[in-house]
Amino acid sequence: MYFKKIYSRIISVGEVQRQSIALLFGQISYTFLGFLSTMYFAHTLGSSVLGAYFLFLAYYGIINMISDGGFGGAATKRISEGEQQNEYFTAFFLLRLSVVIVVIFSLLVFREYFVDLNEAGLFNWLFLALIISLIYGSLINGIAGTGKMGIYAAGTFVSNTSKFIIQIIAVFLGYGVAGLVGGFIAGFFIASIIEFKFFELHFAKCEWSHVKNLLTFSFWLFLTSSGVVLYSHIDTIMIGYYMSNSDVGIYKVVFQFSTLAIVPTTAIRAALWPKISWWNKNNKIDLIEKSLSKAFTYSLMVSLPIFAGGIIIGKQLLYYFYGSDFKSGYLVLIILLFVQTINVFQFFITMYISALDRQKDSFKVTAIGASANIIVNLALIPIIGIEGAAIATLITMGLNTILAKKVLDSMITIKLNYDNTINIFKASAIMALLIGLYRYFIPISNIWMAVIPVLLGGAIYGILLLRYDRIICEELRGIFEQIRIPWPSWL
């Protein structure tokens, strides 16, 4: 009875807000578990073993992108439009299955070229990962397409939680990098079992027109996602080529740490995609523009204070959270935190372009950014190492954002709430100043002393922002009151 009341309260919140909260909860949980597990792996396995695992993830990301072919995003788009959903799902599954078979065969033929994976004993794991991702991807795209973002969030949460638990157990038992990879794959499998119970689509006779519609949309989506995936993983592969697995481990751990700044961005983005698609189909441009403005605001609420705090105590956090090897990544951390702040805009702008059915334009922007990223990485990594990879990401992320904004400007009016943004800047700056004073008078000498300024800074920032910005305060108060969670009277 008690849980039914809680559920009814949550349901009373607006749909996008409710789905964003569900996804945000899952994303926070995933980030927190990833943060703790990576700390354990870093101290237990060291940067070199972690580097081998991150290289596997990079290769898997690129190969899985090829096997997906953009069909997943195309299926989500067509299914979200509400017409002939089962037929589009069937066409998607058959297309994806065909490509996976071809990819697996190609991997067997060119196996000798994957030197890093063969030496680490991880090549055969790629086959299992691709098969499980076929099942998981089919289910998750179908669920997202039907607008069940709560189930989508739950599936993602189960996948990530089970992955971390299995990885921790496997590493504890001494399985090393194989345990990390095995846990990664097991997470997809477990989530697939659970999601299947809530999956309502079924196979139906599809025609060439369904396949053609998916191919038409997926062509540009595939090219766009190829640029995004290359953008995400090419620096890892290049660091592995020019430098050591240890350098890969340091860079990727720091990069993962920096993604704390875009936790709400990822959650809001996932919740908005189906709604934007539907709004666009029904010509509700005003709702699209309002949602983008709010998405910017609520994402910057987190990214800016984390960037400010990282500058003040980032080096100490890396040392005590991950170990002495990772302290050398402080400069990389500062650069990447700035990247993530820019990424708030890039994430949403490119997503809106795609959801508004302008895949060709999205591809052009991403292709330029990805090409530039490869060139700048090739120029900087051999000279200045992992700092070069971070600078390359910063330069090309900025370029990508500028080009994408020009495209979206021609479609809708992009509005940034400057009053909200200024208040976020003010609260972040004061918080950083106070934490800097704390660090000056109280040395950080262990992990617990490192946690205190983080918690203190979060509390200071939250109170200042709610005091400065009454609009944000009232919106949050409204959500809390709808689900009947007590709101401090002094706010």
Tab-separated table of C-alpha atoms in Angstrom:
chain	number	residue	atom	x	y	z
A	1	MET	CA	0.000	0.000	0.000
A	2	TYR	CA	2.825	2.375	0.910
A	3	PHE	CA	4.659	1.722	-2.366
A	4	LYS	CA	1.454	2.288	-4.344
A	5	LYS	CA	1.149	5.751	-2.772
A	6	ILE	CA	4.746	6.574	-3.691
A	7	TYR	CA	4.147	5.346	-7.241
A	8	SER	CA	0.982	7.457	-7.613
A	9	ARG	CA	2.855	10.524	-6.401
A	10	ILE	CA	5.615	9.994	-8.929
A	11	ILE	CA	3.082	9.464	-11.715
A	12	SER	CA	1.507	12.853	-10.877
A	13	VAL	CA	4.701	14.618	-12.032
A	14	GLY	CA	4.846	15.751	-15.683
A	15	GLU	CA	5.836	13.018	-18.147
A	16	VAL	CA	9.180	14.431	-19.286
A	17	GLN	CA	10.082	15.457	-15.732
A	18	ARG	CA	9.089	12.020	-14.418
A	19	GLN	CA	11.071	10.161	-17.067
A	20	SER	CA	14.046	12.472	-16.582
A	21	ILE	CA	13.946	11.829	-12.823
A	22	ALA	CA	13.823	8.073	-13.401
A	23	LEU	CA	16.704	8.219	-15.857
A	24	LEU	CA	18.617	10.612	-13.616
A	25	PHE	CA	18.245	8.238	-10.672
A	26	GLY	CA	19.551	5.402	-12.804
A	27	GLN	CA	22.380	7.539	-14.174
A	28	ILE	CA	23.410	8.729	-10.701
A	29	SER	CA	23.337	5.163	-9.398
A	30	TYR	CA	25.349	3.951	-12.375
A	31	THR	CA	27.879	6.765	-12.009
A	32	PHE	CA	28.219	6.184	-8.273
A	33	LEU	CA	28.712	2.434	-8.706
A	34	GLY	CA	31.138	3.021	-11.560
A	35	PHE	CA	33.028	5.529	-9.462
A	36	LEU	CA	33.399	3.133	-6.506
A	37	SER	CA	34.194	0.077	-8.623
A	38	THR	CA	36.808	1.947	-10.663
A	39	MET	CA	38.443	3.053	-7.418
A	40	TYR	CA	38.644	-0.592	-6.366
A	41	PHE	CA	39.951	-1.748	-9.747
A	42	ALA	CA	42.536	1.048	-9.866
A	43	HIS	CA	43.938	0.158	-6.444
A	44	THR	CA	43.733	-3.615	-7.029
A	45	LEU	CA	44.741	-4.024	-10.693
A	46	GLY	CA	46.671	-0.849	-11.476
A	47	SER	CA	46.572	1.397	-14.515
A	48	SER	CA	48.065	-1.141	-16.963
A	49	VAL	CA	45.367	-3.813	-16.548
A	50	LEU	CA	42.664	-1.166	-16.622
A	51	GLY	CA	44.227	0.120	-19.833
A	52	ALA	CA	43.795	-3.307	-21.488
A	53	TYR	CA	40.122	-3.330	-20.463
A	54	PHE	CA	39.540	0.182	-21.803
A	55	LEU	CA	41.151	-0.812	-25.094
A	56	PHE	CA	38.675	-3.713	-25.328
A	57	LEU	CA	35.804	-1.283	-24.726
A	58	ALA	CA	37.147	1.009	-27.453
A	59	TYR	CA	37.365	-1.786	-30.005
A	60	TYR	CA	33.954	-3.100	-28.958
A	61	GLY	CA	32.431	0.363	-29.252
A	62	ILE	CA	33.648	0.809	-32.821
A	63	ILE	CA	32.762	-2.746	-33.920
A	64	ASN	CA	29.340	-2.601	-32.258
A	65	MET	CA	28.691	0.698	-34.007
A	66	ILE	CA	29.390	-1.014	-37.330
A	67	SER	CA	27.136	-3.958	-36.446
A	68	ASP	CA	24.331	-1.623	-35.394
A	69	GLY	CA	24.596	0.294	-38.625
A	70	GLY	CA	22.393	3.077	-37.271
A	71	PHE	CA	19.417	0.709	-37.328
A	72	GLY	CA	18.818	1.019	-33.575
A	73	GLY	CA	18.319	4.779	-33.696
A	74	ALA	CA	16.252	4.482	-36.887
A	75	ALA	CA	14.010	1.861	-35.259
A	76	THR	CA	13.534	4.037	-32.164
A	77	LYS	CA	12.590	6.964	-34.394
A	78	ARG	CA	10.083	5.055	-36.546
A	79	ILE	CA	8.554	3.144	-33.639
A	80	SER	CA	8.195	6.379	-31.643
A	81	GLU	CA	6.005	7.785	-34.428
A	82	GLY	CA	3.340	5.232	-33.412
A	83	GLU	CA	2.625	3.671	-36.810
A	84	GLN	CA	3.268	0.006	-37.737
A	85	GLN	CA	5.500	-0.466	-34.718
A	86	ASN	CA	5.735	-4.274	-34.888
A	87	GLU	CA	6.612	-4.223	-38.569
A	88	TYR	CA	9.397	-1.714	-38.024
A	89	PHE	CA	10.727	-3.692	-35.067
A	90	THR	CA	10.863	-6.874	-37.151
A	91	ALA	CA	12.630	-5.127	-40.014
A	92	PHE	CA	15.134	-3.672	-37.549
A	93	PHE	CA	15.904	-7.034	-35.943
A	94	LEU	CA	16.445	-8.777	-39.275
A	95	LEU	CA	18.716	-6.007	-40.524
A	96	ARG	CA	20.746	-5.993	-37.321
A	97	LEU	CA	21.059	-9.799	-37.292
A	98	SER	CA	22.325	-9.832	-40.878
A	99	VAL	CA	24.999	-7.245	-40.189
A	100	VAL	CA	26.157	-8.965	-36.966
A	101	ILE	CA	26.712	-12.205	-38.889
A	102	VAL	CA	28.804	-10.397	-41.497
A	103	VAL	CA	30.813	-8.571	-38.803
A	104	ILE	CA	31.604	-11.761	-36.883
A	105	PHE	CA	32.770	-13.465	-40.061
A	106	SER	CA	34.976	-10.459	-40.905
A	107	LEU	CA	36.524	-10.510	-37.431
A	108	LEU	CA	37.499	-14.147	-37.887
A	109	VAL	CA	39.151	-13.345	-41.224
A	110	PHE	CA	41.128	-10.344	-39.916
A	111	ARG	CA	41.849	-11.653	-36.421
A	112	GLU	CA	45.631	-11.380	-36.750
A	113	TYR	CA	45.408	-7.587	-37.069
A	114	PHE	CA	43.946	-7.178	-33.555
A	115	VAL	CA	47.328	-7.504	-31.868
A	116	ASP	CA	46.431	-5.760	-28.590
A	117	LEU	CA	43.339	-7.884	-28.016
A	118	ASN	CA	45.062	-11.135	-28.946
A	119	GLU	CA	47.944	-10.462	-26.573
A	120	ALA	CA	45.532	-9.695	-23.742
A	121	GLY	CA	43.468	-12.824	-24.515
A	122	LEU	CA	40.341	-10.731	-25.118
A	123	PHE	CA	39.622	-11.254	-28.812
A	124	ASN	CA	37.181	-14.163	-28.392
A	125	TRP	CA	35.174	-12.117	-25.912
A	126	LEU	CA	34.219	-9.795	-28.785
A	127	PHE	CA	32.031	-12.480	-30.378
A	128	LEU	CA	30.047	-13.057	-27.214
A	129	ALA	CA	29.719	-9.321	-26.638
A	130	LEU	CA	28.304	-8.768	-30.129
A	131	ILE	CA	25.743	-11.580	-29.807
A	132	ILE	CA	24.479	-10.383	-26.424
A	133	SER	CA	24.397	-6.773	-27.603
A	134	LEU	CA	22.183	-7.859	-30.518
A	135	ILE	CA	19.564	-9.117	-28.053
A	136	TYR	CA	19.952	-6.245	-25.610
A	137	GLY	CA	19.953	-3.578	-28.332
A	138	SER	CA	16.792	-4.982	-29.928
A	139	LEU	CA	14.920	-4.870	-26.629
A	140	ILE	CA	16.168	-1.489	-25.445
A	141	ASN	CA	15.475	0.272	-28.759
A	142	GLY	CA	11.980	-1.167	-28.893
A	143	ILE	CA	11.263	-0.027	-25.352
A	144	ALA	CA	12.636	3.465	-26.035
A	145	GLY	CA	10.612	3.698	-29.233
A	146	THR	CA	7.368	2.944	-27.418
A	147	GLY	CA	8.147	5.727	-24.920
A	148	LYS	CA	8.627	3.475	-21.888
A	149	MET	CA	11.541	5.469	-20.571
A	150	GLY	CA	10.963	4.277	-17.007
A	151	ILE	CA	11.523	0.684	-18.154
A	152	TYR	CA	14.402	1.896	-20.296
A	153	ALA	CA	15.970	3.517	-17.233
A	154	ALA	CA	15.370	0.410	-15.110
A	155	GLY	CA	16.977	-1.800	-17.749
A	156	THR	CA	20.013	0.447	-17.965
A	157	PHE	CA	20.251	0.509	-14.172
A	158	VAL	CA	20.056	-3.304	-13.914
A	159	SER	CA	22.622	-3.716	-16.683
A	160	ASN	CA	25.131	-1.388	-15.063
A	161	THR	CA	24.535	-2.557	-11.490
A	162	SER	CA	24.882	-6.244	-12.293
A	163	LYS	CA	27.938	-5.478	-14.423
A	164	PHE	CA	29.729	-3.771	-11.568
A	165	ILE	CA	28.793	-6.421	-9.014
A	166	ILE	CA	30.025	-9.276	-11.215
A	167	GLN	CA	33.206	-7.385	-12.105
A	168	ILE	CA	34.025	-6.713	-8.454
A	169	ILE	CA	33.496	-10.361	-7.530
A	170	ALA	CA	35.555	-11.555	-10.499
A	171	VAL	CA	38.446	-9.196	-9.747
A	172	PHE	CA	38.344	-10.205	-6.081
A	173	LEU	CA	38.635	-13.842	-7.166
A	174	GLY	CA	41.682	-12.998	-9.264
A	175	TYR	CA	40.303	-13.076	-12.827
A	176	GLY	CA	41.776	-9.677	-13.690
A	177	VAL	CA	40.932	-8.213	-17.080
A	178	ALA	CA	38.883	-11.286	-18.081
A	179	GLY	CA	36.677	-10.665	-15.049
A	180	LEU	CA	36.139	-7.060	-16.131
A	181	VAL	CA	35.152	-8.040	-19.659
A	182	GLY	CA	32.992	-10.948	-18.487
A	183	GLY	CA	31.100	-8.693	-16.088
A	184	PHE	CA	30.590	-6.132	-18.846
A	185	ILE	CA	28.881	-8.730	-21.050
A	186	ALA	CA	26.925	-10.332	-18.196
A	187	GLY	CA	25.304	-6.972	-17.404
A	188	PHE	CA	23.699	-6.848	-20.859
A	189	PHE	CA	22.475	-10.434	-20.552
A	190	ILE	CA	20.826	-9.940	-17.156
A	191	ALA	CA	19.152	-6.702	-18.237
A	192	SER	CA	17.829	-8.399	-21.383
A	193	ILE	CA	16.059	-11.053	-19.318
A	194	ILE	CA	14.329	-8.430	-17.179
A	195	GLU	CA	13.419	-6.104	-20.063
A	196	PHE	CA	11.874	-8.964	-22.030
A	197	LYS	CA	9.102	-9.224	-19.407
A	198	PHE	CA	7.991	-5.660	-20.186
A	199	PHE	CA	8.504	-5.843	-23.937
A	200	GLU	CA	5.193	-5.567	-25.829
A	201	LEU	CA	6.321	-5.495	-29.444
A	202	HIS	CA	6.339	-8.725	-31.394
A	203	PHE	CA	7.507	-10.033	-34.732
A	204	ALA	CA	5.166	-9.320	-37.632
A	205	LYS	CA	5.339	-9.599	-41.382
A	206	CYS	CA	7.288	-6.645	-42.692
A	207	GLU	CA	7.627	-5.376	-46.226
A	208	TRP	CA	10.403	-3.791	-48.215
A	209	SER	CA	8.911	-0.375	-47.479
A	210	HIS	CA	9.682	-0.843	-43.748
A	211	VAL	CA	13.236	-1.884	-44.500
A	212	LYS	CA	13.642	1.004	-46.925
A	213	ASN	CA	12.370	3.542	-44.385
A	214	LEU	CA	14.832	2.254	-41.778
A	215	LEU	CA	17.688	2.246	-44.272
A	216	THR	CA	16.889	5.787	-45.397
A	217	PHE	CA	16.951	7.121	-41.860
A	218	SER	CA	19.738	4.852	-40.598
A	219	PHE	CA	22.145	5.763	-43.416
A	220	TRP	CA	22.749	9.249	-42.100
A	221	LEU	CA	22.304	8.130	-38.504
A	222	PHE	CA	24.967	5.474	-39.019
A	223	LEU	CA	27.378	7.969	-40.510
A	224	THR	CA	26.626	10.390	-37.663
A	225	SER	CA	26.979	7.742	-34.950
A	226	SER	CA	30.178	6.540	-36.609
A	227	GLY	CA	31.618	9.996	-36.115
A	228	VAL	CA	30.454	10.065	-32.497
A	229	VAL	CA	31.907	6.627	-31.732
A	230	LEU	CA	35.188	7.404	-33.429
A	231	TYR	CA	35.220	10.679	-31.520
A	232	SER	CA	34.748	8.732	-28.270
A	233	HIS	CA	37.274	5.963	-28.854
A	234	ILE	CA	39.927	7.045	-31.328
A	235	ASP	CA	41.961	8.804	-28.637
A	236	THR	CA	42.040	5.590	-26.558
A	237	ILE	CA	43.276	3.506	-29.480
A	238	MET	CA	45.892	6.100	-30.434
A	239	ILE	CA	47.173	6.372	-26.873
A	240	GLY	CA	47.436	2.569	-26.818
A	241	TYR	CA	49.367	2.652	-30.105
A	242	TYR	CA	51.802	5.457	-29.307
A	243	MET	CA	52.083	4.947	-25.558
A	244	SER	CA	51.483	2.212	-22.965
A	245	ASN	CA	48.430	0.470	-21.517
A	246	SER	CA	49.182	2.316	-18.294
A	247	ASP	CA	48.737	5.657	-20.069
A	248	VAL	CA	45.447	4.394	-21.499
A	249	GLY	CA	44.333	3.452	-17.993
A	250	ILE	CA	45.175	6.862	-16.527
A	251	TYR	CA	43.515	8.768	-19.364
A	252	LYS	CA	40.297	6.738	-19.332
A	253	VAL	CA	39.948	6.792	-15.535
A	254	VAL	CA	40.305	10.573	-15.571
A	255	PHE	CA	37.852	10.794	-18.459
A	256	GLN	CA	35.350	8.655	-16.564
A	257	PHE	CA	35.776	10.871	-13.522
A	258	SER	CA	35.054	13.950	-15.640
A	259	THR	CA	31.729	12.488	-16.830
A	260	LEU	CA	30.302	13.223	-13.378
A	261	ALA	CA	29.715	16.665	-14.858
A	262	ILE	CA	27.206	15.400	-17.468
A	263	VAL	CA	25.142	12.916	-15.435
A	264	PRO	CA	21.913	14.960	-15.756
A	265	THR	CA	22.687	15.727	-19.407
A	266	THR	CA	22.648	12.040	-20.299
A	267	ALA	CA	19.428	11.400	-18.362
A	268	ILE	CA	17.524	14.391	-19.781
A	269	ARG	CA	18.725	13.636	-23.297
A	270	ALA	CA	17.411	10.058	-23.172
A	271	ALA	CA	14.033	11.182	-21.816
A	272	LEU	CA	13.578	13.962	-24.390
A	273	TRP	CA	14.402	12.067	-27.591
A	274	PRO	CA	11.014	10.304	-28.081
A	275	LYS	CA	9.104	13.434	-27.030
A	276	ILE	CA	10.971	15.687	-29.470
A	277	SER	CA	10.287	13.196	-32.262
A	278	TRP	CA	6.554	13.267	-31.449
A	279	TRP	CA	6.466	17.067	-30.997
A	280	ASN	CA	8.172	17.517	-34.345
A	281	LYS	CA	5.699	15.218	-36.092
A	282	ASN	CA	2.832	17.235	-34.585
A	283	ASN	CA	4.491	20.626	-35.270
A	284	LYS	CA	4.767	21.674	-31.609
A	285	ILE	CA	7.851	23.844	-32.094
A	286	ASP	CA	7.228	25.948	-28.973
A	287	LEU	CA	7.513	22.867	-26.742
A	288	ILE	CA	10.734	21.853	-28.482
A	289	GLU	CA	12.298	25.277	-27.892
A	290	LYS	CA	11.227	25.435	-24.246
A	291	SER	CA	12.551	21.940	-23.557
A	292	LEU	CA	15.970	22.813	-25.018
A	293	SER	CA	16.284	25.928	-22.843
A	294	LYS	CA	15.434	23.977	-19.687
A	295	ALA	CA	17.756	21.135	-20.702
A	296	PHE	CA	20.671	23.584	-20.903
A	297	THR	CA	19.845	25.087	-17.514
A	298	TYR	CA	19.488	21.850	-15.566
A	299	SER	CA	22.635	20.372	-17.102
A	300	LEU	CA	24.769	23.440	-16.379
A	301	MET	CA	23.535	23.286	-12.777
A	302	VAL	CA	25.816	20.270	-12.344
A	303	SER	CA	28.616	20.690	-14.888
A	304	LEU	CA	29.749	24.186	-13.833
A	305	PRO	CA	30.187	23.542	-10.068
A	306	ILE	CA	31.988	20.258	-10.764
A	307	PHE	CA	34.356	22.073	-13.133
A	308	ALA	CA	35.027	24.732	-10.483
A	309	GLY	CA	35.548	22.156	-7.732
A	310	GLY	CA	37.822	20.035	-9.933
A	311	ILE	CA	40.213	22.931	-10.375
A	312	ILE	CA	40.518	23.367	-6.589
A	313	ILE	CA	40.812	19.770	-5.320
A	314	GLY	CA	41.060	17.612	-8.469
A	315	LYS	CA	44.656	16.504	-7.871
A	316	GLN	CA	43.951	15.338	-4.322
A	317	LEU	CA	40.819	13.477	-5.438
A	318	LEU	CA	42.714	11.583	-8.138
A	319	TYR	CA	45.482	10.637	-5.704
A	320	TYR	CA	43.307	9.374	-2.855
A	321	PHE	CA	40.454	7.939	-4.931
A	322	TYR	CA	42.509	6.035	-7.512
A	323	GLY	CA	46.126	5.865	-6.381
A	324	SER	CA	49.462	7.534	-6.944
A	325	ASP	CA	49.619	6.531	-10.632
A	326	PHE	CA	46.610	8.693	-11.439
A	327	LYS	CA	47.767	11.909	-9.781
A	328	SER	CA	49.657	12.722	-12.982
A	329	GLY	CA	46.306	13.067	-14.766
A	330	TYR	CA	45.346	16.325	-12.994
A	331	LEU	CA	45.932	18.599	-16.005
A	332	VAL	CA	44.011	16.146	-18.188
A	333	LEU	CA	41.153	16.288	-15.671
A	334	ILE	CA	40.894	20.091	-15.835
A	335	ILE	CA	40.862	20.055	-19.631
A	336	LEU	CA	38.256	17.283	-19.763
A	337	LEU	CA	36.002	18.970	-17.191
A	338	PHE	CA	35.962	22.012	-19.450
A	339	VAL	CA	35.217	19.678	-22.363
A	340	GLN	CA	32.222	18.257	-20.492
A	341	THR	CA	30.837	21.753	-19.931
A	342	ILE	CA	30.966	22.359	-23.685
A	343	ASN	CA	29.573	18.869	-24.152
A	344	VAL	CA	26.339	19.960	-22.446
A	345	PHE	CA	25.581	22.131	-25.473
A	346	GLN	CA	26.979	19.732	-28.057
A	347	PHE	CA	25.015	16.782	-26.630
A	348	PHE	CA	21.664	18.509	-26.814
A	349	ILE	CA	22.151	20.432	-30.045
A	350	THR	CA	23.194	17.366	-32.052
A	351	MET	CA	20.459	15.267	-30.433
A	352	TYR	CA	17.784	17.821	-31.340
A	353	ILE	CA	19.028	17.945	-34.934
A	354	SER	CA	18.739	14.164	-35.132
A	355	ALA	CA	15.341	13.985	-33.406
A	356	LEU	CA	14.040	16.671	-35.802
A	357	ASP	CA	14.832	14.265	-38.651
A	358	ARG	CA	17.809	16.138	-40.101
A	359	GLN	CA	20.308	13.273	-40.087
A	360	LYS	CA	22.158	14.497	-43.150
A	361	ASP	CA	22.988	17.819	-41.498
A	362	SER	CA	23.914	16.054	-38.261
A	363	PHE	CA	26.300	13.811	-40.179
A	364	LYS	CA	28.042	16.712	-41.894
A	365	VAL	CA	28.745	18.362	-38.548
A	366	THR	CA	29.891	15.144	-36.883
A	367	ALA	CA	32.040	14.118	-39.844
A	368	ILE	CA	33.978	17.378	-39.702
A	369	GLY	CA	34.405	17.086	-35.929
A	370	ALA	CA	35.477	13.423	-36.061
A	371	SER	CA	37.925	14.028	-38.908
A	372	ALA	CA	39.436	16.980	-37.087
A	373	ASN	CA	39.650	14.901	-33.914
A	374	ILE	CA	41.683	12.202	-35.648
A	375	ILE	CA	44.042	14.748	-37.210
A	376	VAL	CA	44.614	16.712	-33.988
A	377	ASN	CA	45.099	13.511	-31.969
A	378	LEU	CA	47.685	12.304	-34.477
A	379	ALA	CA	49.484	15.637	-34.175
A	380	LEU	CA	49.414	16.002	-30.368
A	381	ILE	CA	49.512	12.535	-28.743
A	382	PRO	CA	53.024	11.594	-30.003
A	383	ILE	CA	54.324	14.949	-28.752
A	384	ILE	CA	52.605	15.600	-25.404
A	385	GLY	CA	50.880	12.305	-24.642
A	386	ILE	CA	47.540	12.084	-22.849
A	387	GLU	CA	47.381	15.851	-22.380
A	388	GLY	CA	47.442	16.068	-26.177
A	389	ALA	CA	44.456	13.723	-26.392
A	390	ALA	CA	42.519	15.931	-23.963
A	391	ILE	CA	43.398	19.117	-25.886
A	392	ALA	CA	42.370	17.451	-29.155
A	393	THR	CA	38.996	16.600	-27.620
A	394	LEU	CA	38.567	20.188	-26.401
A	395	ILE	CA	39.378	21.746	-29.773
A	396	THR	CA	37.180	19.462	-31.815
A	397	MET	CA	34.304	19.506	-29.298
A	398	GLY	CA	34.210	23.286	-29.576
A	399	LEU	CA	34.280	23.084	-33.370
A	400	ASN	CA	31.504	20.503	-33.401
A	401	THR	CA	29.309	22.595	-31.107
A	402	ILE	CA	29.699	25.758	-33.201
A	403	LEU	CA	28.864	23.969	-36.455
A	404	ALA	CA	25.901	22.110	-34.928
A	405	LYS	CA	24.481	25.344	-33.490
A	406	LYS	CA	24.474	26.922	-36.945
A	407	VAL	CA	22.409	24.007	-38.239
A	408	LEU	CA	19.907	24.035	-35.373
A	409	ASP	CA	19.593	27.834	-35.576
A	410	SER	CA	18.034	27.399	-39.012
A	411	MET	CA	15.395	25.036	-37.596
A	412	ILE	CA	14.346	26.451	-34.215
A	413	THR	CA	15.155	29.393	-31.953
A	414	ILE	CA	17.854	28.390	-29.461
A	415	LYS	CA	17.289	30.116	-26.155
A	416	LEU	CA	19.605	30.100	-23.160
A	417	ASN	CA	18.160	31.458	-19.923
A	418	TYR	CA	20.918	33.930	-19.091
A	419	ASP	CA	19.544	34.811	-15.652
A	420	ASN	CA	19.655	31.151	-14.599
A	421	THR	CA	23.118	30.719	-16.084
A	422	ILE	CA	24.533	33.785	-14.304
A	423	ASN	CA	23.126	32.541	-11.000
A	424	ILE	CA	24.759	29.148	-11.580
A	425	PHE	CA	28.080	30.897	-12.295
A	426	LYS	CA	27.810	32.999	-9.131
A	427	ALA	CA	26.996	30.046	-6.888
A	428	SER	CA	29.820	27.982	-8.432
A	429	ALA	CA	32.392	30.767	-8.033
A	430	ILE	CA	31.552	31.410	-4.372
A	431	MET	CA	31.560	27.679	-3.648
A	432	ALA	CA	35.006	27.323	-5.284
A	433	LEU	CA	36.357	30.258	-3.238
A	434	LEU	CA	35.138	28.781	0.046
A	435	ILE	CA	36.478	25.318	-0.783
A	436	GLY	CA	39.807	26.897	-1.719
A	437	LEU	CA	39.962	28.544	1.712
A	438	TYR	CA	39.055	25.240	3.351
A	439	ARG	CA	41.869	23.475	1.528
A	440	TYR	CA	44.320	26.241	2.455
A	441	PHE	CA	43.654	25.985	6.190
A	442	ILE	CA	42.881	22.249	6.418
A	443	PRO	CA	45.291	19.968	4.488
A	444	ILE	CA	43.815	16.956	2.681
A	445	SER	CA	45.787	14.010	4.064
A	446	ASN	CA	43.563	10.966	3.405
A	447	ILE	CA	40.542	9.824	1.450
A	448	TRP	CA	38.076	10.860	4.148
A	449	MET	CA	39.532	14.349	4.322
A	450	ALA	CA	39.110	14.492	0.536
A	451	VAL	CA	35.401	13.608	0.766
A	452	ILE	CA	34.591	16.393	3.264
A	453	PRO	CA	35.206	19.356	0.907
A	454	VAL	CA	33.210	17.563	-1.819
A	455	LEU	CA	30.158	17.229	0.428
A	456	LEU	CA	30.659	20.685	1.882
A	457	GLY	CA	30.991	22.233	-1.559
A	458	GLY	CA	27.850	20.500	-2.806
A	459	ALA	CA	25.838	21.776	0.164
A	460	ILE	CA	27.151	25.339	-0.189
A	461	TYR	CA	26.473	25.414	-3.917
A	462	GLY	CA	22.958	23.994	-3.580
A	463	ILE	CA	21.926	26.503	-0.925
A	464	LEU	CA	23.435	29.461	-2.797
A	465	LEU	CA	21.796	28.525	-6.101
A	466	LEU	CA	18.352	28.062	-4.572
A	467	ARG	CA	18.728	31.381	-2.773
A	468	TYR	CA	19.897	33.231	-5.893
A	469	ASP	CA	17.502	31.681	-8.410
A	470	ARG	CA	13.855	31.647	-7.364
A	471	ILE	CA	12.710	30.157	-10.686
A	472	ILE	CA	14.827	27.024	-10.238
A	473	CYS	CA	13.893	26.921	-6.559
A	474	GLU	CA	10.150	27.052	-7.295
A	475	GLU	CA	10.375	24.436	-10.055
A	476	LEU	CA	12.194	22.022	-7.755
A	477	ARG	CA	9.802	22.829	-4.919
A	478	GLY	CA	6.875	21.987	-7.204
A	479	ILE	CA	8.321	18.601	-8.093
A	480	PHE	CA	9.057	17.793	-4.450
A	481	GLU	CA	5.578	18.818	-3.358
A	482	GLN	CA	3.932	16.755	-6.104
A	483	ILE	CA	5.598	13.592	-4.844
A	484	ARG	CA	5.136	14.793	-1.243
A	485	ILE	CA	8.776	14.957	-0.218
A	486	PRO	CA	9.371	17.606	2.497
A	487	TRP	CA	10.876	20.859	1.219
A	488	PRO	CA	12.863	23.058	3.654
A	489	SER	CA	10.699	25.993	4.723
A	490	TRP	CA	13.678	28.365	4.873
A	491	LEU	CA	14.154	27.952	1.123
